[in-house]
PDB file of C-alpha atoms in Angstrom:
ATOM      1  CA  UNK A   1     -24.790 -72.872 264.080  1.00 55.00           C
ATOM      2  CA  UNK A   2     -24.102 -69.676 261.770  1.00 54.00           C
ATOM      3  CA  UNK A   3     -20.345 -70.086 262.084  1.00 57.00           C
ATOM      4  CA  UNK A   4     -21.220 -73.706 260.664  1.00 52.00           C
ATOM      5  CA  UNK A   5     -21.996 -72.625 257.512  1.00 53.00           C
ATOM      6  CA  UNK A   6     -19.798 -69.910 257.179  1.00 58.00           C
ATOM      7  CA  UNK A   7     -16.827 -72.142 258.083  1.00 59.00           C
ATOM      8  CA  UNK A   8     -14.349 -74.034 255.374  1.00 59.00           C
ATOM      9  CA  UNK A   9     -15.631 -77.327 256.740  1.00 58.00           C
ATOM     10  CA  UNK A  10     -19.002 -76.957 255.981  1.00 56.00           C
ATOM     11  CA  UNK A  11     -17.716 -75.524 252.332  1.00 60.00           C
ATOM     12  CA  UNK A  12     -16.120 -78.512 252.247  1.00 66.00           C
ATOM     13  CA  UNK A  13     -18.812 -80.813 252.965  1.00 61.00           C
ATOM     14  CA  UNK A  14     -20.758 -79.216 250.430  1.00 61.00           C
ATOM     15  CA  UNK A  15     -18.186 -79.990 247.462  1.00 67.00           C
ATOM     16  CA  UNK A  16     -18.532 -83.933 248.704  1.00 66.00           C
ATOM     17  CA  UNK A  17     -22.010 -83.938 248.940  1.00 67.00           C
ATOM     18  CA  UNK A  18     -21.999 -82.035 245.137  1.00 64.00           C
ATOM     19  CA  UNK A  19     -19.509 -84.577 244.315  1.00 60.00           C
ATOM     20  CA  UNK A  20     -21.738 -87.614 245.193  1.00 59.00           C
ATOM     21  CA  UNK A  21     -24.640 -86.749 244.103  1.00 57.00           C
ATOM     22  CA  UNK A  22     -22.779 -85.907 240.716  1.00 60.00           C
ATOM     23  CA  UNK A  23     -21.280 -89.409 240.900  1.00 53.00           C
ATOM     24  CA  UNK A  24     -24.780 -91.023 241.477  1.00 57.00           C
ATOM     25  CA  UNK A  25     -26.934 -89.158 238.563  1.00 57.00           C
ATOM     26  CA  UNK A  26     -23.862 -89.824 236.407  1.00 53.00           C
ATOM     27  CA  UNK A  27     -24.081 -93.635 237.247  1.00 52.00           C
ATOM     28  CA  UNK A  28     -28.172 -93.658 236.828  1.00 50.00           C
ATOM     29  CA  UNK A  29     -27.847 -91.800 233.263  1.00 57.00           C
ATOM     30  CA  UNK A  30     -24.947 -94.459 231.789  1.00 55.00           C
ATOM     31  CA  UNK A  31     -26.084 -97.239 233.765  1.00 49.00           C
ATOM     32  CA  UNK A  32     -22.847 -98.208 235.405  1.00 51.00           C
ATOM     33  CA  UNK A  33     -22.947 -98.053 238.757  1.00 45.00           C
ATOM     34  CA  UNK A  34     -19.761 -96.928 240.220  1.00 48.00           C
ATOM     35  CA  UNK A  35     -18.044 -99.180 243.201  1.00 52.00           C
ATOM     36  CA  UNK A  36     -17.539 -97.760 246.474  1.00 53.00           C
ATOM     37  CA  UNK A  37     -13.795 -97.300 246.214  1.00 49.00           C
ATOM     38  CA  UNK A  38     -14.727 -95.677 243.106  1.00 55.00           C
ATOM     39  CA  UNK A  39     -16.382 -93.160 244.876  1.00 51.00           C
ATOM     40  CA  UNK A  40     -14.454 -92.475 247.440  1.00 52.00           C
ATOM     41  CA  UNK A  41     -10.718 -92.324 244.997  1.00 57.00           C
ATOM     42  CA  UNK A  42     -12.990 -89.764 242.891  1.00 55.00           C
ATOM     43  CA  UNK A  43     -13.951 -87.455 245.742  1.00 53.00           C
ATOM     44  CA  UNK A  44     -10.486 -88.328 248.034  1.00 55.00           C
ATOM     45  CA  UNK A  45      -8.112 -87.255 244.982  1.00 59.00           C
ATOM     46  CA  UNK A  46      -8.954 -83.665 244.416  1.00 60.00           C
ATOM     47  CA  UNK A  47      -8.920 -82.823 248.078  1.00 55.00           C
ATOM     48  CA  UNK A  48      -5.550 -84.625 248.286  1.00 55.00           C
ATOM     49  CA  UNK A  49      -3.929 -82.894 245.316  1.00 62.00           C
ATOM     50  CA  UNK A  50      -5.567 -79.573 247.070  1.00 55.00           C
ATOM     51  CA  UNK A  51      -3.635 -80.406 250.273  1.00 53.00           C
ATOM     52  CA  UNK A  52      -0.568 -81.294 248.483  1.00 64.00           C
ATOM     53  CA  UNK A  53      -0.290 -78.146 246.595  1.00 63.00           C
ATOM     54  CA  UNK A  54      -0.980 -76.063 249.707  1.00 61.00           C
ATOM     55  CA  UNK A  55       1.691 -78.237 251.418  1.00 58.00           C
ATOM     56  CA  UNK A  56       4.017 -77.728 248.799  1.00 62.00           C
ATOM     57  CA  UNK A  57       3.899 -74.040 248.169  1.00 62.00           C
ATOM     58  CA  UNK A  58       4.262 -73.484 252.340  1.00 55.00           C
ATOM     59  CA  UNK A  59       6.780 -75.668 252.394  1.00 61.00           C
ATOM     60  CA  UNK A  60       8.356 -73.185 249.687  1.00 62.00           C
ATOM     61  CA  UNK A  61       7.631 -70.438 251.278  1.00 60.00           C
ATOM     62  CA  UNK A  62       9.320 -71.287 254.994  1.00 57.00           C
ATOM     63  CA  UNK A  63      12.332 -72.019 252.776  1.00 61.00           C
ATOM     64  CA  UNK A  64      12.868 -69.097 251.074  1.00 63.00           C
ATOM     65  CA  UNK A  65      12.447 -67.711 255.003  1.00 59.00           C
ATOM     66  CA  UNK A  66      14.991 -69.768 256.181  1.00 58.00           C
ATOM     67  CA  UNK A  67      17.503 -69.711 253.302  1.00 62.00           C
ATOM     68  CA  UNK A  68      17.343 -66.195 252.757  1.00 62.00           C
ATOM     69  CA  UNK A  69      19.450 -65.466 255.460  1.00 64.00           C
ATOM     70  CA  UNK A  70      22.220 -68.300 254.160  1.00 68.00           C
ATOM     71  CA  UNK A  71      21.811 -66.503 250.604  1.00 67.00           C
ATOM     72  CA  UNK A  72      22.772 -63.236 251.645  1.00 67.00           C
ATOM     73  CA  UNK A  73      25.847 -63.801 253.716  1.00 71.00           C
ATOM     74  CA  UNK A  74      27.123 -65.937 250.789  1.00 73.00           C
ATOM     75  CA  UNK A  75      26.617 -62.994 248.490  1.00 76.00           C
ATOM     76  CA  UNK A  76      28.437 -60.952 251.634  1.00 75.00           C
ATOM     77  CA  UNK A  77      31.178 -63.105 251.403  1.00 78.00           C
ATOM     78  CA  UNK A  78      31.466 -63.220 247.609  1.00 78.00           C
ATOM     79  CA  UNK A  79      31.032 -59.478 247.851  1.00 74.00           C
ATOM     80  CA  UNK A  80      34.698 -59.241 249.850  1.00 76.00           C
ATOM     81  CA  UNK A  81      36.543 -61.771 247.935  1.00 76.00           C
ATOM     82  CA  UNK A  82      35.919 -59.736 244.758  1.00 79.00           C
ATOM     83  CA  UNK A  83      37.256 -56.661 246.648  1.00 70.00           C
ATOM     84  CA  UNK A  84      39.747 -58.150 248.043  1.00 73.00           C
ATOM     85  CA  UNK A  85      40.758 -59.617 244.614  1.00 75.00           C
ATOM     86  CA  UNK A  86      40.665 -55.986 243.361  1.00 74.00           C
ATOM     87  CA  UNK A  87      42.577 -54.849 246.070  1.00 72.00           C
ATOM     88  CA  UNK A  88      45.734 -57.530 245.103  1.00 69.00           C
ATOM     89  CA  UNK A  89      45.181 -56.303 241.344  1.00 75.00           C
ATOM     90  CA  UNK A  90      45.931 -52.693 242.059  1.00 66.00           C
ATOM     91  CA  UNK A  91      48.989 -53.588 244.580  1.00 67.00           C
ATOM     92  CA  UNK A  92      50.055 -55.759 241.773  1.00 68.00           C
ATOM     93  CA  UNK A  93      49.506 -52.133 239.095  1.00 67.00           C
ATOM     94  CA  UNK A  94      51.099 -49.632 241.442  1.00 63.00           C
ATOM     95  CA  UNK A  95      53.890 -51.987 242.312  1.00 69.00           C
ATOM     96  CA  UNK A  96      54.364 -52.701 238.670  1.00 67.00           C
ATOM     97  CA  UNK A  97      54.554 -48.899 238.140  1.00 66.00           C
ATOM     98  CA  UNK A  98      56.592 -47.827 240.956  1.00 66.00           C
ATOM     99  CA  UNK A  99      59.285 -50.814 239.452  1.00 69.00           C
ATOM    100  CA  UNK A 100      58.897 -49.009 236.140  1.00 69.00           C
ATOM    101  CA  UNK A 101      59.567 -45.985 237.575  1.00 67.00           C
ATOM    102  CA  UNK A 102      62.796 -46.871 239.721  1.00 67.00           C
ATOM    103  CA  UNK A 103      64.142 -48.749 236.755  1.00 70.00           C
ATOM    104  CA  UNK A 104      63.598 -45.356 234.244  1.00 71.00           C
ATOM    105  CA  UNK A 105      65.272 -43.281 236.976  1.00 69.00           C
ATOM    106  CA  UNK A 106      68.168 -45.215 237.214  1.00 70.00           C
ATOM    107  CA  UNK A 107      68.426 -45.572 233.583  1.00 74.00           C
ATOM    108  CA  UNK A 108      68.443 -41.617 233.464  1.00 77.00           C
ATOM    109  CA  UNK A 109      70.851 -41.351 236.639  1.00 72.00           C
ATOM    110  CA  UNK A 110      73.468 -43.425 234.881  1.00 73.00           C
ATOM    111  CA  UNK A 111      73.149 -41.022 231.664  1.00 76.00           C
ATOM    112  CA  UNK A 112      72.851 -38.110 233.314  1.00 79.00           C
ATOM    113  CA  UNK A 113      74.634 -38.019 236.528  1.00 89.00           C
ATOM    114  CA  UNK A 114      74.215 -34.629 237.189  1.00 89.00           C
ATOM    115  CA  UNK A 115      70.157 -34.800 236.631  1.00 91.00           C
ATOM    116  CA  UNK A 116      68.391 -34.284 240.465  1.00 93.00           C
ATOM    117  CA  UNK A 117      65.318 -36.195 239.253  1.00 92.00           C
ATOM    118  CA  UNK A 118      61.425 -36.723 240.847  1.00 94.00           C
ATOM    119  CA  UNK A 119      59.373 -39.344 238.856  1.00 93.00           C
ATOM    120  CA  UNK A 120      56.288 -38.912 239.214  1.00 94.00           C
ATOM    121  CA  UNK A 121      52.789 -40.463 237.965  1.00 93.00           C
ATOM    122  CA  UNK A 122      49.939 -38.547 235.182  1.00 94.00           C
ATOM    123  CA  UNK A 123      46.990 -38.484 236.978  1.00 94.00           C
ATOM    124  CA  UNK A 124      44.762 -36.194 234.852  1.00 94.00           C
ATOM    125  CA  UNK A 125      44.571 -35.717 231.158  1.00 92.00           C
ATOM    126  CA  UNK A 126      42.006 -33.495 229.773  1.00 86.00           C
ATOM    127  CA  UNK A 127      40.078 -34.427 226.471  1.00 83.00           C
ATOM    128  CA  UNK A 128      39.672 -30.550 226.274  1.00 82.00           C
ATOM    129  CA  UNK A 129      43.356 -29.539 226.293  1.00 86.00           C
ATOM    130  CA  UNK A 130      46.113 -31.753 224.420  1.00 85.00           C
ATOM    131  CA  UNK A 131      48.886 -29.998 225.362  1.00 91.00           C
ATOM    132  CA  UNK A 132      49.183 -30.901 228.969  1.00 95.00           C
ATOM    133  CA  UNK A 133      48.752 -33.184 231.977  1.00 96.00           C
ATOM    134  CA  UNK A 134      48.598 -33.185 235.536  1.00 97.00           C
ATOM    135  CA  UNK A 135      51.272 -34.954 237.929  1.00 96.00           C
ATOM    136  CA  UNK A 136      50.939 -36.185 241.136  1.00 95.00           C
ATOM    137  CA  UNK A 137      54.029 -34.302 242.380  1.00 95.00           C
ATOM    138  CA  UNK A 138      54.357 -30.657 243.547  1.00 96.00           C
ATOM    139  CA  UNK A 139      55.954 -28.534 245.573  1.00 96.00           C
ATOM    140  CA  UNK A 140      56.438 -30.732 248.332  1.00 96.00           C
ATOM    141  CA  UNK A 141      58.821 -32.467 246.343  1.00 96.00           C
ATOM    142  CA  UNK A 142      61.164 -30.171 245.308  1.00 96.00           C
ATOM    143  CA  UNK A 143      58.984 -29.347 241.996  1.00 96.00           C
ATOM    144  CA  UNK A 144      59.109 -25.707 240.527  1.00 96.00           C
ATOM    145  CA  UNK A 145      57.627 -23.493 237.605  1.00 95.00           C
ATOM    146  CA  UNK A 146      60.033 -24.586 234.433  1.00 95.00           C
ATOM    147  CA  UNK A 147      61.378 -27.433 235.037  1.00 96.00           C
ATOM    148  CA  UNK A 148      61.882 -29.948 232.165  1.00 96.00           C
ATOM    149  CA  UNK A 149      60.035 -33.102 232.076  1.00 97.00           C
ATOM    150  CA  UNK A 150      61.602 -36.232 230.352  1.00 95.00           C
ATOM    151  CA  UNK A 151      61.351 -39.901 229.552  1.00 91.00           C
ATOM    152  CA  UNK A 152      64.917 -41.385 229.682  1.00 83.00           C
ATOM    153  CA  UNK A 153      66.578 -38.724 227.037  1.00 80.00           C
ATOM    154  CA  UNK A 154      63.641 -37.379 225.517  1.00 93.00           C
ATOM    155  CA  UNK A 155      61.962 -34.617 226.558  1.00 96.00           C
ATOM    156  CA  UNK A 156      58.532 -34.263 226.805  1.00 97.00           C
ATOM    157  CA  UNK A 157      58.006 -30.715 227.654  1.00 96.00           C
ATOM    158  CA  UNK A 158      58.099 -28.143 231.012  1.00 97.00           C
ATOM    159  CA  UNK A 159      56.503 -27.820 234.341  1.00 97.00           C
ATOM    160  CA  UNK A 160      54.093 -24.294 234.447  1.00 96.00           C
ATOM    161  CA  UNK A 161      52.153 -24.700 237.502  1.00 96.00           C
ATOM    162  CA  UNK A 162      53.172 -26.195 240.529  1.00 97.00           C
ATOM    163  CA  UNK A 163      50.695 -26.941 244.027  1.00 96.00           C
ATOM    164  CA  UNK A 164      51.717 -28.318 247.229  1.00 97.00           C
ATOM    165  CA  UNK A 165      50.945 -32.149 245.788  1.00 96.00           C
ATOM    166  CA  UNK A 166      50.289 -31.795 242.170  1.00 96.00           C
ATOM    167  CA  UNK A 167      51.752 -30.106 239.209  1.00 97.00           C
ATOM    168  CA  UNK A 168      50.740 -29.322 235.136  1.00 97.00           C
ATOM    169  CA  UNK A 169      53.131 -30.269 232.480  1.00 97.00           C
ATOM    170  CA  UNK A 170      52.928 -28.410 229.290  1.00 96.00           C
ATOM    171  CA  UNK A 171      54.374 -30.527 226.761  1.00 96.00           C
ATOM    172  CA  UNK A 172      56.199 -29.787 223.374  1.00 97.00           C
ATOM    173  CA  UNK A 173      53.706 -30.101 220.897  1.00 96.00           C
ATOM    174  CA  UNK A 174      51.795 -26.817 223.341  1.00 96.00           C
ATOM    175  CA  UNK A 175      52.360 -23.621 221.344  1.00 95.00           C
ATOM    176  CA  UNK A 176      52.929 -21.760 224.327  1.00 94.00           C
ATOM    177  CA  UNK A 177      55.969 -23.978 224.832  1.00 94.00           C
ATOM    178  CA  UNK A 178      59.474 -22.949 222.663  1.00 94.00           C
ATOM    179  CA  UNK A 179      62.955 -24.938 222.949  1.00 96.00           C
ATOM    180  CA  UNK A 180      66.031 -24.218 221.686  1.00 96.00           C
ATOM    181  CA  UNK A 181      67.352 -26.722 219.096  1.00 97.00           C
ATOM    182  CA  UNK A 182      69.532 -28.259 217.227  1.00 97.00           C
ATOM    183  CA  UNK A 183      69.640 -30.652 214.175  1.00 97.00           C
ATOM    184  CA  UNK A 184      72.110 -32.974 214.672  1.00 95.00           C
ATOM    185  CA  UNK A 185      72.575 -33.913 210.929  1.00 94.00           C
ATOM    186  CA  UNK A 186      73.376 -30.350 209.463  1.00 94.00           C
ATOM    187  CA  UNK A 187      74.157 -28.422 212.786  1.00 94.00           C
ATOM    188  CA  UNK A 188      71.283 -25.722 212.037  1.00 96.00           C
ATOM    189  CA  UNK A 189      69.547 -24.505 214.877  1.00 96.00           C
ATOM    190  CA  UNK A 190      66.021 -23.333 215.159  1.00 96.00           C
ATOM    191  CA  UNK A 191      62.767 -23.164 218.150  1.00 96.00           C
ATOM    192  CA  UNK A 192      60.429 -25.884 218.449  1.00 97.00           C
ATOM    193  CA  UNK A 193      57.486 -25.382 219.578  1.00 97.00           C
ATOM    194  CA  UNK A 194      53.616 -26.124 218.799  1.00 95.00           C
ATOM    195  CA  UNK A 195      51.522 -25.926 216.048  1.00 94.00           C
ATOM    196  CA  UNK A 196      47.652 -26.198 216.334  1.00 91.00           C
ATOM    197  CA  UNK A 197      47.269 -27.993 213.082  1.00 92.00           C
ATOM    198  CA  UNK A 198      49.988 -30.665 213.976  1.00 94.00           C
ATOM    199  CA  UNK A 199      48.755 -31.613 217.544  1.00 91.00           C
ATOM    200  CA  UNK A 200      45.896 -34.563 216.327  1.00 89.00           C
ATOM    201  CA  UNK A 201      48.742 -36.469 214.660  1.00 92.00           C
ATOM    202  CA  UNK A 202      51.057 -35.408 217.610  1.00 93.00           C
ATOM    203  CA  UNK A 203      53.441 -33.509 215.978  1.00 96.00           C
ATOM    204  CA  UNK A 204      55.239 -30.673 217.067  1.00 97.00           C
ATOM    205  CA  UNK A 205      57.432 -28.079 214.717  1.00 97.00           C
ATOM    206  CA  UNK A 206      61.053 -26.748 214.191  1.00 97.00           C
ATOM    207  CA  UNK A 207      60.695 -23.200 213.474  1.00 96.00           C
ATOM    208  CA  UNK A 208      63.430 -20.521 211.933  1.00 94.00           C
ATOM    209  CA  UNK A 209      64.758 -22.746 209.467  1.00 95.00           C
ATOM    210  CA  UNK A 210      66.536 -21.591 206.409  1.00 92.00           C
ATOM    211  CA  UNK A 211      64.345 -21.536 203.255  1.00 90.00           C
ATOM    212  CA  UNK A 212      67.615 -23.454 201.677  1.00 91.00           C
ATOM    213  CA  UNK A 213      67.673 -25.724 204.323  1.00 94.00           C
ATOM    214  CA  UNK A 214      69.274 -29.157 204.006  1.00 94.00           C
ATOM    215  CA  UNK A 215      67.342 -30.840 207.159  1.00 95.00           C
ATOM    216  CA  UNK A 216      65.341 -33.630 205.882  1.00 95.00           C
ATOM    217  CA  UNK A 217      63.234 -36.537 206.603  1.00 96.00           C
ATOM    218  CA  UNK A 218      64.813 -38.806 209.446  1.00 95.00           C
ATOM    219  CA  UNK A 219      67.045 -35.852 211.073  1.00 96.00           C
ATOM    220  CA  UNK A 220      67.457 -36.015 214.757  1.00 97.00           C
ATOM    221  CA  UNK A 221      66.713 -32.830 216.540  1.00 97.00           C
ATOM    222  CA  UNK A 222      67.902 -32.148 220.144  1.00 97.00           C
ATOM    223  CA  UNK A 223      67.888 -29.620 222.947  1.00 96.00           C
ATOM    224  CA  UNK A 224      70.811 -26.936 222.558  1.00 94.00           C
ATOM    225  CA  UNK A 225      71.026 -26.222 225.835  1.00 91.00           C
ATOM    226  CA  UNK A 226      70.929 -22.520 224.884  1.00 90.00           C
ATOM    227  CA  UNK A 227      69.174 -20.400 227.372  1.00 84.00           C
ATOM    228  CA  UNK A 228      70.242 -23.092 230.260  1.00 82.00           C
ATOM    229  CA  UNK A 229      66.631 -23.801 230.623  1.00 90.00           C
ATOM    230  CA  UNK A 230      66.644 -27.206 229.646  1.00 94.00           C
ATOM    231  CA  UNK A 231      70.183 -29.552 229.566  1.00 94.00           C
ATOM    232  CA  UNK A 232      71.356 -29.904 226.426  1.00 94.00           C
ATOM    233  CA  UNK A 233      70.754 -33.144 223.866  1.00 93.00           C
ATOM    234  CA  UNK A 234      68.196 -34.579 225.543  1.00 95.00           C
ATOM    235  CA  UNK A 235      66.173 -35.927 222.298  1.00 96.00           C
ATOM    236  CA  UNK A 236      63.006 -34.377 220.808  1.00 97.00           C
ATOM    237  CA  UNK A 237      62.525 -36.141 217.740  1.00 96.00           C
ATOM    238  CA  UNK A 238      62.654 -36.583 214.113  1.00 97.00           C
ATOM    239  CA  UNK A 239      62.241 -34.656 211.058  1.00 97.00           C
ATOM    240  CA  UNK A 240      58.826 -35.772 209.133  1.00 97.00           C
ATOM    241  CA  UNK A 241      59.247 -33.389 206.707  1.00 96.00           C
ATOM    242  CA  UNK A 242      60.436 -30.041 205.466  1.00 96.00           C
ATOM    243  CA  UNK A 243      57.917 -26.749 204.292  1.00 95.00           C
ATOM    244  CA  UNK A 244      57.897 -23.342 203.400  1.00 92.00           C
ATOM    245  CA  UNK A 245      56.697 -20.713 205.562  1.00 90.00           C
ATOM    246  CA  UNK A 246      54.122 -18.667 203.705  1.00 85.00           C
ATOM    247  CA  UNK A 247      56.253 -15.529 203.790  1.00 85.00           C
ATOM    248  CA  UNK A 248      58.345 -17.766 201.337  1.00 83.00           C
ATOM    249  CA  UNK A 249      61.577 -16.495 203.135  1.00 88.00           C
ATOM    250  CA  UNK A 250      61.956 -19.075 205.490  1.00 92.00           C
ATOM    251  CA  UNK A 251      61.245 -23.204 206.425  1.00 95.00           C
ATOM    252  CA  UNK A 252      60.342 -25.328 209.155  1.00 96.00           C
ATOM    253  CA  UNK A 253      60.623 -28.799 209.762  1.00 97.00           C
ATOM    254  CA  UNK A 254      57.270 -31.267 211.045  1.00 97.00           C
ATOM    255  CA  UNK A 255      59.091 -33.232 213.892  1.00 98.00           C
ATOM    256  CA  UNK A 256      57.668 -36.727 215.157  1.00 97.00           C
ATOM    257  CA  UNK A 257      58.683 -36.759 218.779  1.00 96.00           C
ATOM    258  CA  UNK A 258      60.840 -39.394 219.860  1.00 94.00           C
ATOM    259  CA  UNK A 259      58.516 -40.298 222.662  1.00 91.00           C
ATOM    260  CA  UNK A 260      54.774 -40.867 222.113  1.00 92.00           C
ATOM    261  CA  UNK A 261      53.227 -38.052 224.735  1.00 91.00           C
ATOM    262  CA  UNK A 262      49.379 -39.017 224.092  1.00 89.00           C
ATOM    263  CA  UNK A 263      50.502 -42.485 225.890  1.00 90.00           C
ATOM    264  CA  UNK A 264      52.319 -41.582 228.933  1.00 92.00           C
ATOM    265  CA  UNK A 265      51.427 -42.834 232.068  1.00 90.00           C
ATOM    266  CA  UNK A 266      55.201 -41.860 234.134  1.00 91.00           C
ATOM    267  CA  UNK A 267      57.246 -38.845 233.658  1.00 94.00           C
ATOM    268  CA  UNK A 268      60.086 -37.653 235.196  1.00 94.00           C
ATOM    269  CA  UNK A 269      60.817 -34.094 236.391  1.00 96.00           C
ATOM    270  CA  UNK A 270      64.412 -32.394 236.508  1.00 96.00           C
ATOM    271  CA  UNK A 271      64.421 -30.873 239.444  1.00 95.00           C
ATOM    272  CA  UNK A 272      68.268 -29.458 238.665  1.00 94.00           C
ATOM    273  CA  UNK A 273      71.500 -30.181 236.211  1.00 93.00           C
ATOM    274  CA  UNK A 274      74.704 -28.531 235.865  1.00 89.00           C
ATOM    275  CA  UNK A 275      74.630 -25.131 234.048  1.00 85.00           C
ATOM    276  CA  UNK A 276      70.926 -24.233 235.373  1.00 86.00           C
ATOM    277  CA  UNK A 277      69.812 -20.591 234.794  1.00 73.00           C
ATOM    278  CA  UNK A 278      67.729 -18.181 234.380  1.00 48.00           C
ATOM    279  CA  UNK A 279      64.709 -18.343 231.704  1.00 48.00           C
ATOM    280  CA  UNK A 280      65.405 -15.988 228.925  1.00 40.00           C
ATOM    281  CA  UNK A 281      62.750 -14.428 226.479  1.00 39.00           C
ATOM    282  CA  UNK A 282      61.060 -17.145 224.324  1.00 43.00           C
ATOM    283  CA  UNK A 283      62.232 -19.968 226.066  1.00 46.00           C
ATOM    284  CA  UNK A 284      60.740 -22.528 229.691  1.00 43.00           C
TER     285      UNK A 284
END
């Protein structure tokens, strides 16, 4: 008998019973006396909205059970399209560049038929260091300390350390970097090289100018070949404009490279070219 009235049936037959008797003194006080369907809509409807609710949110609940399992091997299977989507995009990027690459080559084979050539990818630029970027071709390849690195026929700048797979390019607008040159306008020859204060607007510098030169702005400036370091007239770039050293007794010349070496992505490395030699003081 104690489970009786500790049960929800007994709970619930006290909310009818509280319901009725509500019902009744409500009818004696107003004086309408309610019908018997009356009664039994009034105390049927709460208990069937309280059923329907409870059906309703298990009914949710088994659901969410059942379609959690169908959720997540959608989201699986979304999950691999996407990668597999990513996967054709970078096939589609390394072909692209590999095509770019074979088609530069042979455009620098048919110039420079004597050129034994590696092109080769930049796979690491530091923030921290301007003047140079690493390759993702070394040793293995035929790569060694000094070799020239060019776009087509402008160069770009020298190899200066070389691993089994990887190699760093220091390029012309390094100070540590000097070239032999040549204007091709007047004839004069100089060394370009680096300058610290030219490297944000990616300049570089012809140096040992007269202070009478004639070189001005537009001048192409080449490789002399001088040194047999690097082949001769492959392109450096153009003359921005002409100053005085502060010594007064000489000039130098603010060159725009041909070739835009903050936006590489592909270089190519001369492995060897008719009249190779030996470095010589000053000069890669």
């Amino acid at each position: 008998m104690q489970d009786f009235f500790r049960s929800i049936w007994f709970k619930i037959l006290l909310i009818i019973t509280a319901v009725l008797v509500g019902l009744i003194i409500f009818g004696a006080s107003t004086g309408q006396l309610l019908a018997p369907e009356q009664i039994l809509r009034s105390i049927t409807q709460p208990i069937g909205e309280l059923v329907t609710s409870i059906n309703n949110s298990v009914t949710d609940f088994f659901d969410q059970i059942f379609q959690s399992g169908k959720y997540k091997d959608e989201n699986e299977l979304l999950k691999e399209e996407i990668l597999n989507m990513q996967n054709k995009i970078l096939d589609y990027d390394m072909m692209k560049s590999e095509n770019e690459q074979l088609k530069e080559a042979a455009d620098i084979k048919s110039l420079h038929i004597d050129f034994d050539i590696e092109p080769a990818n930049i796979i690491a630029k530091d923030p921290d260091d301007l003047y140079s970027f690493t390759i993702n071709k070394g040793a293995y390849h035929g790569i060694d300390i000094n070799n020239p690195v060019i776009t087509k026929s402008y160069l770009v700048g020298a190899i200066t350390k070389v691993g089994e797979m990887y190699s760093e390019v220091t390029t012309i607008l390094s100070p540590d970097i000097q070239i032999s040159a040549f204007n091709s306008t007047n004839g004069e020859t100089g060394i370009v090289s680096g300058q610290a204060d030219l490297i944000h607007d990616g300049y570089c510098a012809m140096f040992h100018l007269g202070r009478e030169t004639t070189a001005c702005f537009g001048d192409l400036v080449a490789t002399s070949g001088a040194g047999s370091v690097y082949p001769a007239n492959l392109i450096i770039g153009t003359v921005n404009e002409v100053k005085i050293n502060s010594n007064g007794m000489s000039s130098y010349a603010v060159l725009k490279p041909t070739e835009d070496i903050m936006a590489l992505k592909n270089i190519t490395v001369v492995k060897n070219f008719t009249g190779k030699g030996s470095k010589l003081p000053g000069n890669y």
